[in-house]
Structures are given as structure tokens and as C-alpha cells.
Amino acid sequence: MSIVSDNNVRRILDAALTLFGRHSFKRTSMADIAREAGVARATLYLRFADKRAVFEALADAVIDDALAGAEAAWRDDLTFAENLEATILAKDLRFFRLMRATPHGAELFDLDAELARAAATRLDAGFSAILVQRAEAAAKEGARIDAFGGPGAFASFLSVTAAGVKYETRTEADYLAAIRLLVRVTALAAGKPSPMEDTP
């Protein structure tokens, strides 16, 4: 059990994310992370053996936050399309902003092939499980999820397409507009069309 408080761990991870995005993983030192987090280097080393351990914990925290956000985004008072949009954005908008808004954001996703692959697999599996659950519930309410080949294929379609949008759009406005179009088309194909405002 670590004697470093949860509050300090969160500050360390937030500082690491800021610094990795601003200066790159390679150019950020443990001393930089401690200084940015406002903790002593000894405190940092009590919890994390090295910079890679910080990065691994950061990846886990970001994924946990993304999945928790995606799970919580679905609301009974929203349409099917609005819920799909909220769920996708809860998972991916932070990643999009990190990739586009910081000089070294995209580098973080390519930092370590093995770690990135494991993190991506966990994120994709968790998000797919959320979408399968939502698709099954929508099918019980009359959505034509079978038009996609069933709940698993629906989840796969939406996950892969949303990921493509995330990586191929350059501005946040374009990203948001593309996600909105994706969910409208998906809802229409599922027989759950709904009027939505044209503004992102």
C-alpha cells in the first residue's frame, strides 16, 4: 500500500499529462513532474519507480475516466442519436483534444507499442461492452440493431468509425460535426431517427 495520498497521485498524473504533452515524454524528467505537481521528488518516487511507471498509471487513469464517462453519458431523456453522441464524446473528446492541442500529444499514443496496444485493447473492449449493452437495450425498444449484424457488430461499427473520425479530422469543430453526422446516420439506419439541431 502506498503512503502517497490519492490527491497527490492525481496531481502527479495531471502534471505528467501536461508535461508529456508540452515537452514530450522523452524530454520530461521525474524532477519536472514533481515540480509541476508541487510534490517533493521523494514523494514522487515513493509511488512511482520511474517515468514509465508514471506513464502507465496515467494511461490507466485516462482510460478509466473515459470509460466511466462513456458509461455515465447515457440518459433516459435523450434521443438514441444524442445518447450515442454523448457516449462517444465522453470517451474520445479528451483524447482528440490531447492529440490536437499539445505539441507532443500525438506522440503519447505512439510512445510504447506494447503499452499502447495493451491500453488500446482495454479501452476498446470496455467501450465495446458499453455499446453492446446500449444496443441490446435499444433493440428491446424497437431499434433495428440487426441491420448492423447484431449488438456486437453495431458496437464494432461505431467504435471503428468514431476512431477514424477522431484521427482524420483536424479541428474540434470538424470533429464534433463529423461525430454528429455519424450518430444521425447510425440512428437512421437503426430506425431511431430524431430531429437534432444543426449546430455543434
Short mmCIF file of C-alpha atoms in Angstrom, two decimals:
data_model
loop_
_atom_site.label_atom_id
_atom_site.label_comp_id
_atom_site.label_asym_id
_atom_site.label_seq_id
_atom_site.Cartn_x
_atom_site.Cartn_y
_atom_site.Cartn_z
CA MET A 1 0.00 0.00 0.00
CA SER A 2 1.32 3.43 -0.97
CA ILE A 3 1.69 6.16 1.64
CA VAL A 4 1.23 8.77 -1.10
CA SER A 5 -2.30 10.23 -0.91
CA ASP A 6 -4.78 9.82 -3.75
CA ASN A 7 -4.80 13.61 -4.08
CA ASN A 8 -1.04 13.65 -4.63
CA VAL A 9 -1.26 10.81 -7.15
CA ARG A 10 -3.91 12.75 -9.12
CA ARG A 11 -1.73 15.88 -9.03
CA ILE A 12 1.26 13.85 -10.23
CA LEU A 13 -0.69 12.31 -13.10
CA ASP A 14 -2.19 15.66 -14.12
CA ALA A 15 1.29 17.20 -14.07
CA ALA A 16 2.70 14.33 -16.12
CA LEU A 17 -0.04 14.68 -18.74
CA THR A 18 0.62 18.41 -19.03
CA LEU A 19 4.37 17.98 -19.32
CA PHE A 20 4.33 14.97 -21.67
CA GLY A 21 2.03 16.91 -23.97
CA ARG A 22 4.02 20.14 -23.73
CA HIS A 23 7.62 18.86 -23.82
CA SER A 24 7.32 15.16 -24.83
CA PHE A 25 7.78 12.06 -22.75
CA LYS A 26 11.45 11.87 -23.61
CA ARG A 27 12.26 15.44 -22.55
CA THR A 28 10.26 15.34 -19.30
CA SER A 29 12.15 14.27 -16.19
CA MET A 30 10.88 12.95 -12.89
CA ALA A 31 12.10 16.20 -11.32
CA ASP A 32 9.96 18.15 -13.81
CA ILE A 33 6.91 16.08 -12.87
CA ALA A 34 7.50 16.57 -9.14
CA ARG A 35 7.94 20.34 -9.59
CA GLU A 36 4.80 20.69 -11.77
CA ALA A 37 2.76 18.59 -9.29
CA GLY A 38 4.05 20.57 -6.31
CA VAL A 39 5.38 17.50 -4.53
CA ALA A 40 8.84 16.52 -3.35
CA ARG A 41 10.81 14.17 -5.59
CA ALA A 42 10.91 11.71 -2.70
CA THR A 43 7.10 11.69 -2.66
CA LEU A 44 7.03 11.00 -6.39
CA TYR A 45 9.49 8.12 -6.06
CA LEU A 46 7.54 6.62 -3.14
CA ARG A 47 4.70 5.96 -5.58
CA PHE A 48 6.42 5.61 -8.99
CA ALA A 49 9.72 3.86 -9.65
CA ASP A 50 10.36 5.75 -12.88
CA LYS A 51 8.83 7.82 -15.65
CA ARG A 52 7.44 4.76 -17.43
CA ALA A 53 5.53 3.81 -14.27
CA VAL A 54 4.05 7.32 -14.22
CA PHE A 55 3.06 6.94 -17.88
CA GLU A 56 1.44 3.53 -17.24
CA ALA A 57 -0.57 4.92 -14.31
CA LEU A 58 -1.54 7.93 -16.40
CA ALA A 59 -2.75 5.69 -19.25
CA ASP A 60 -4.81 3.63 -16.79
CA ALA A 61 -6.34 6.75 -15.23
CA VAL A 62 -7.23 8.30 -18.59
CA ILE A 63 -8.83 5.05 -19.77
CA ASP A 64 -10.75 4.61 -16.51
CA ASP A 65 -12.04 8.21 -16.79
CA ALA A 66 -13.00 7.72 -20.45
CA LEU A 67 -14.93 4.52 -19.77
CA ALA A 68 -16.65 5.93 -16.69
CA GLY A 69 -17.66 8.98 -18.70
CA ALA A 70 -18.98 6.87 -21.57
CA GLU A 71 -20.97 4.69 -19.17
CA ALA A 72 -22.48 7.71 -17.40
CA ALA A 73 -23.26 9.68 -20.57
CA TRP A 74 -26.42 7.73 -21.49
CA ARG A 75 -29.57 9.44 -20.22
CA ASP A 76 -33.22 8.47 -20.48
CA ASP A 77 -34.26 11.98 -21.54
CA LEU A 78 -32.04 11.99 -24.67
CA THR A 79 -32.74 10.51 -28.09
CA PHE A 80 -30.84 7.48 -29.36
CA ALA A 81 -28.64 9.70 -31.57
CA GLU A 82 -27.99 12.19 -28.77
CA ASN A 83 -27.03 9.36 -26.43
CA LEU A 84 -24.65 7.86 -28.99
CA GLU A 85 -23.05 11.27 -29.47
CA ALA A 86 -22.71 11.87 -25.73
CA THR A 87 -21.23 8.40 -25.21
CA ILE A 88 -18.66 8.76 -28.00
CA LEU A 89 -17.64 12.25 -26.91
CA ALA A 90 -17.35 11.21 -23.27
CA LYS A 91 -14.86 8.56 -24.36
CA ASP A 92 -12.96 10.32 -27.15
CA LEU A 93 -13.14 14.12 -26.90
CA ARG A 94 -10.37 14.32 -24.29
CA PHE A 95 -8.13 12.15 -26.50
CA PHE A 96 -8.90 14.31 -29.52
CA ARG A 97 -8.02 17.48 -27.62
CA LEU A 98 -4.81 15.95 -26.31
CA MET A 99 -3.72 14.88 -29.79
CA ARG A 100 -4.53 18.23 -31.40
CA ALA A 101 -3.95 20.84 -28.70
CA THR A 102 -0.49 19.97 -27.43
CA PRO A 103 2.77 19.89 -29.37
CA HIS A 104 3.53 16.28 -28.40
CA GLY A 105 0.03 14.92 -27.78
CA ALA A 106 0.01 12.52 -30.72
CA GLU A 107 3.43 11.20 -29.66
CA LEU A 108 1.93 9.89 -26.43
CA PHE A 109 -0.21 7.46 -28.41
CA ASP A 110 2.87 6.08 -30.18
CA LEU A 111 5.22 6.10 -27.20
CA ASP A 112 5.47 2.43 -26.46
CA ALA A 113 3.93 -0.03 -28.88
CA GLU A 114 3.35 -2.74 -26.27
CA LEU A 115 1.92 -0.40 -23.64
CA ALA A 116 -0.16 1.48 -26.22
CA ARG A 117 -1.52 -1.78 -27.63
CA ALA A 118 -2.49 -3.07 -24.17
CA ALA A 119 -4.12 0.23 -23.22
CA ALA A 120 -5.96 0.47 -26.54
CA THR A 121 -7.20 -3.10 -26.19
CA ARG A 122 -8.57 -2.39 -22.71
CA LEU A 123 -10.20 0.85 -23.84
CA ASP A 124 -11.72 -0.73 -26.95
CA ALA A 125 -13.04 -3.76 -25.03
CA GLY A 126 -14.58 -1.57 -22.34
CA PHE A 127 -16.18 0.78 -24.85
CA SER A 128 -17.46 -2.10 -26.95
CA ALA A 129 -19.09 -3.65 -23.86
CA ILE A 130 -20.85 -0.35 -23.14
CA LEU A 131 -22.10 -0.09 -26.73
CA VAL A 132 -23.26 -3.71 -26.79
CA GLN A 133 -25.26 -3.12 -23.61
CA ARG A 134 -26.82 0.05 -25.10
CA ALA A 135 -27.56 -1.70 -28.41
CA GLU A 136 -29.27 -4.61 -26.66
CA ALA A 137 -31.45 -2.20 -24.68
CA ALA A 138 -32.27 -0.19 -27.83
CA ALA A 139 -33.20 -3.39 -29.69
CA LYS A 140 -35.69 -4.22 -26.94
CA GLU A 141 -37.24 -0.79 -27.59
CA GLY A 142 -37.55 -1.41 -31.31
CA ALA A 143 -34.21 -0.28 -32.75
CA ARG A 144 -33.12 -2.31 -35.77
CA ILE A 145 -29.73 -3.28 -34.38
CA ASP A 146 -29.91 -6.39 -36.57
CA ALA A 147 -29.35 -4.04 -39.55
CA PHE A 148 -25.74 -3.87 -38.32
CA GLY A 149 -25.46 -7.62 -37.76
CA GLY A 150 -26.38 -7.57 -34.07
CA PRO A 151 -25.17 -5.74 -30.95
CA GLY A 152 -21.52 -6.82 -31.29
CA ALA A 153 -21.31 -5.74 -34.91
CA PHE A 154 -23.10 -2.49 -34.04
CA ALA A 155 -20.52 -1.78 -31.33
CA SER A 156 -17.66 -2.62 -33.68
CA PHE A 157 -19.04 -0.42 -36.46
CA LEU A 158 -19.50 2.56 -34.17
CA SER A 159 -16.14 2.14 -32.41
CA VAL A 160 -14.12 1.83 -35.61
CA THR A 161 -15.94 4.63 -37.40
CA ALA A 162 -15.68 7.01 -34.44
CA ALA A 163 -11.95 6.23 -34.15
CA GLY A 164 -11.49 7.05 -37.83
CA VAL A 165 -13.24 10.37 -37.35
CA LYS A 166 -11.04 11.14 -34.34
CA TYR A 167 -7.81 10.53 -36.24
CA GLU A 168 -8.83 12.06 -39.58
CA THR A 169 -10.38 15.37 -38.53
CA ARG A 170 -8.10 18.30 -37.74
CA THR A 171 -10.20 20.80 -35.83
CA GLU A 172 -12.52 20.26 -32.90
CA ALA A 173 -15.42 21.85 -34.81
CA ASP A 174 -14.90 19.40 -37.70
CA TYR A 175 -14.59 16.51 -35.26
CA LEU A 176 -17.82 17.40 -33.45
CA ALA A 177 -19.69 17.89 -36.74
CA ALA A 178 -18.47 14.53 -38.06
CA ILE A 179 -19.48 12.71 -34.88
CA ARG A 180 -22.91 14.34 -35.02
CA LEU A 181 -23.33 13.20 -38.64
CA LEU A 182 -22.14 9.69 -37.74
CA VAL A 183 -24.70 9.28 -34.96
CA ARG A 184 -27.52 10.71 -37.09
CA VAL A 185 -26.79 8.21 -39.86
CA THR A 186 -26.43 5.39 -37.34
CA ALA A 187 -29.73 6.27 -35.67
CA LEU A 188 -31.46 6.45 -39.05
CA ALA A 189 -30.09 3.01 -40.02
CA ALA A 190 -31.31 1.65 -36.69
CA GLY A 191 -34.78 3.08 -37.31
CA LYS A 192 -34.41 5.61 -34.49
CA PRO A 193 -34.18 8.94 -36.36
CA SER A 194 -34.66 12.08 -34.34
CA PRO A 195 -34.58 15.78 -35.09
CA MET A 196 -31.34 17.34 -33.87
CA GLU A 197 -30.07 20.88 -34.10
CA ASP A 198 -27.63 21.56 -36.91
CA THR A 199 -25.25 23.46 -34.68
CA PRO A 200 -22.44 21.50 -32.98
#
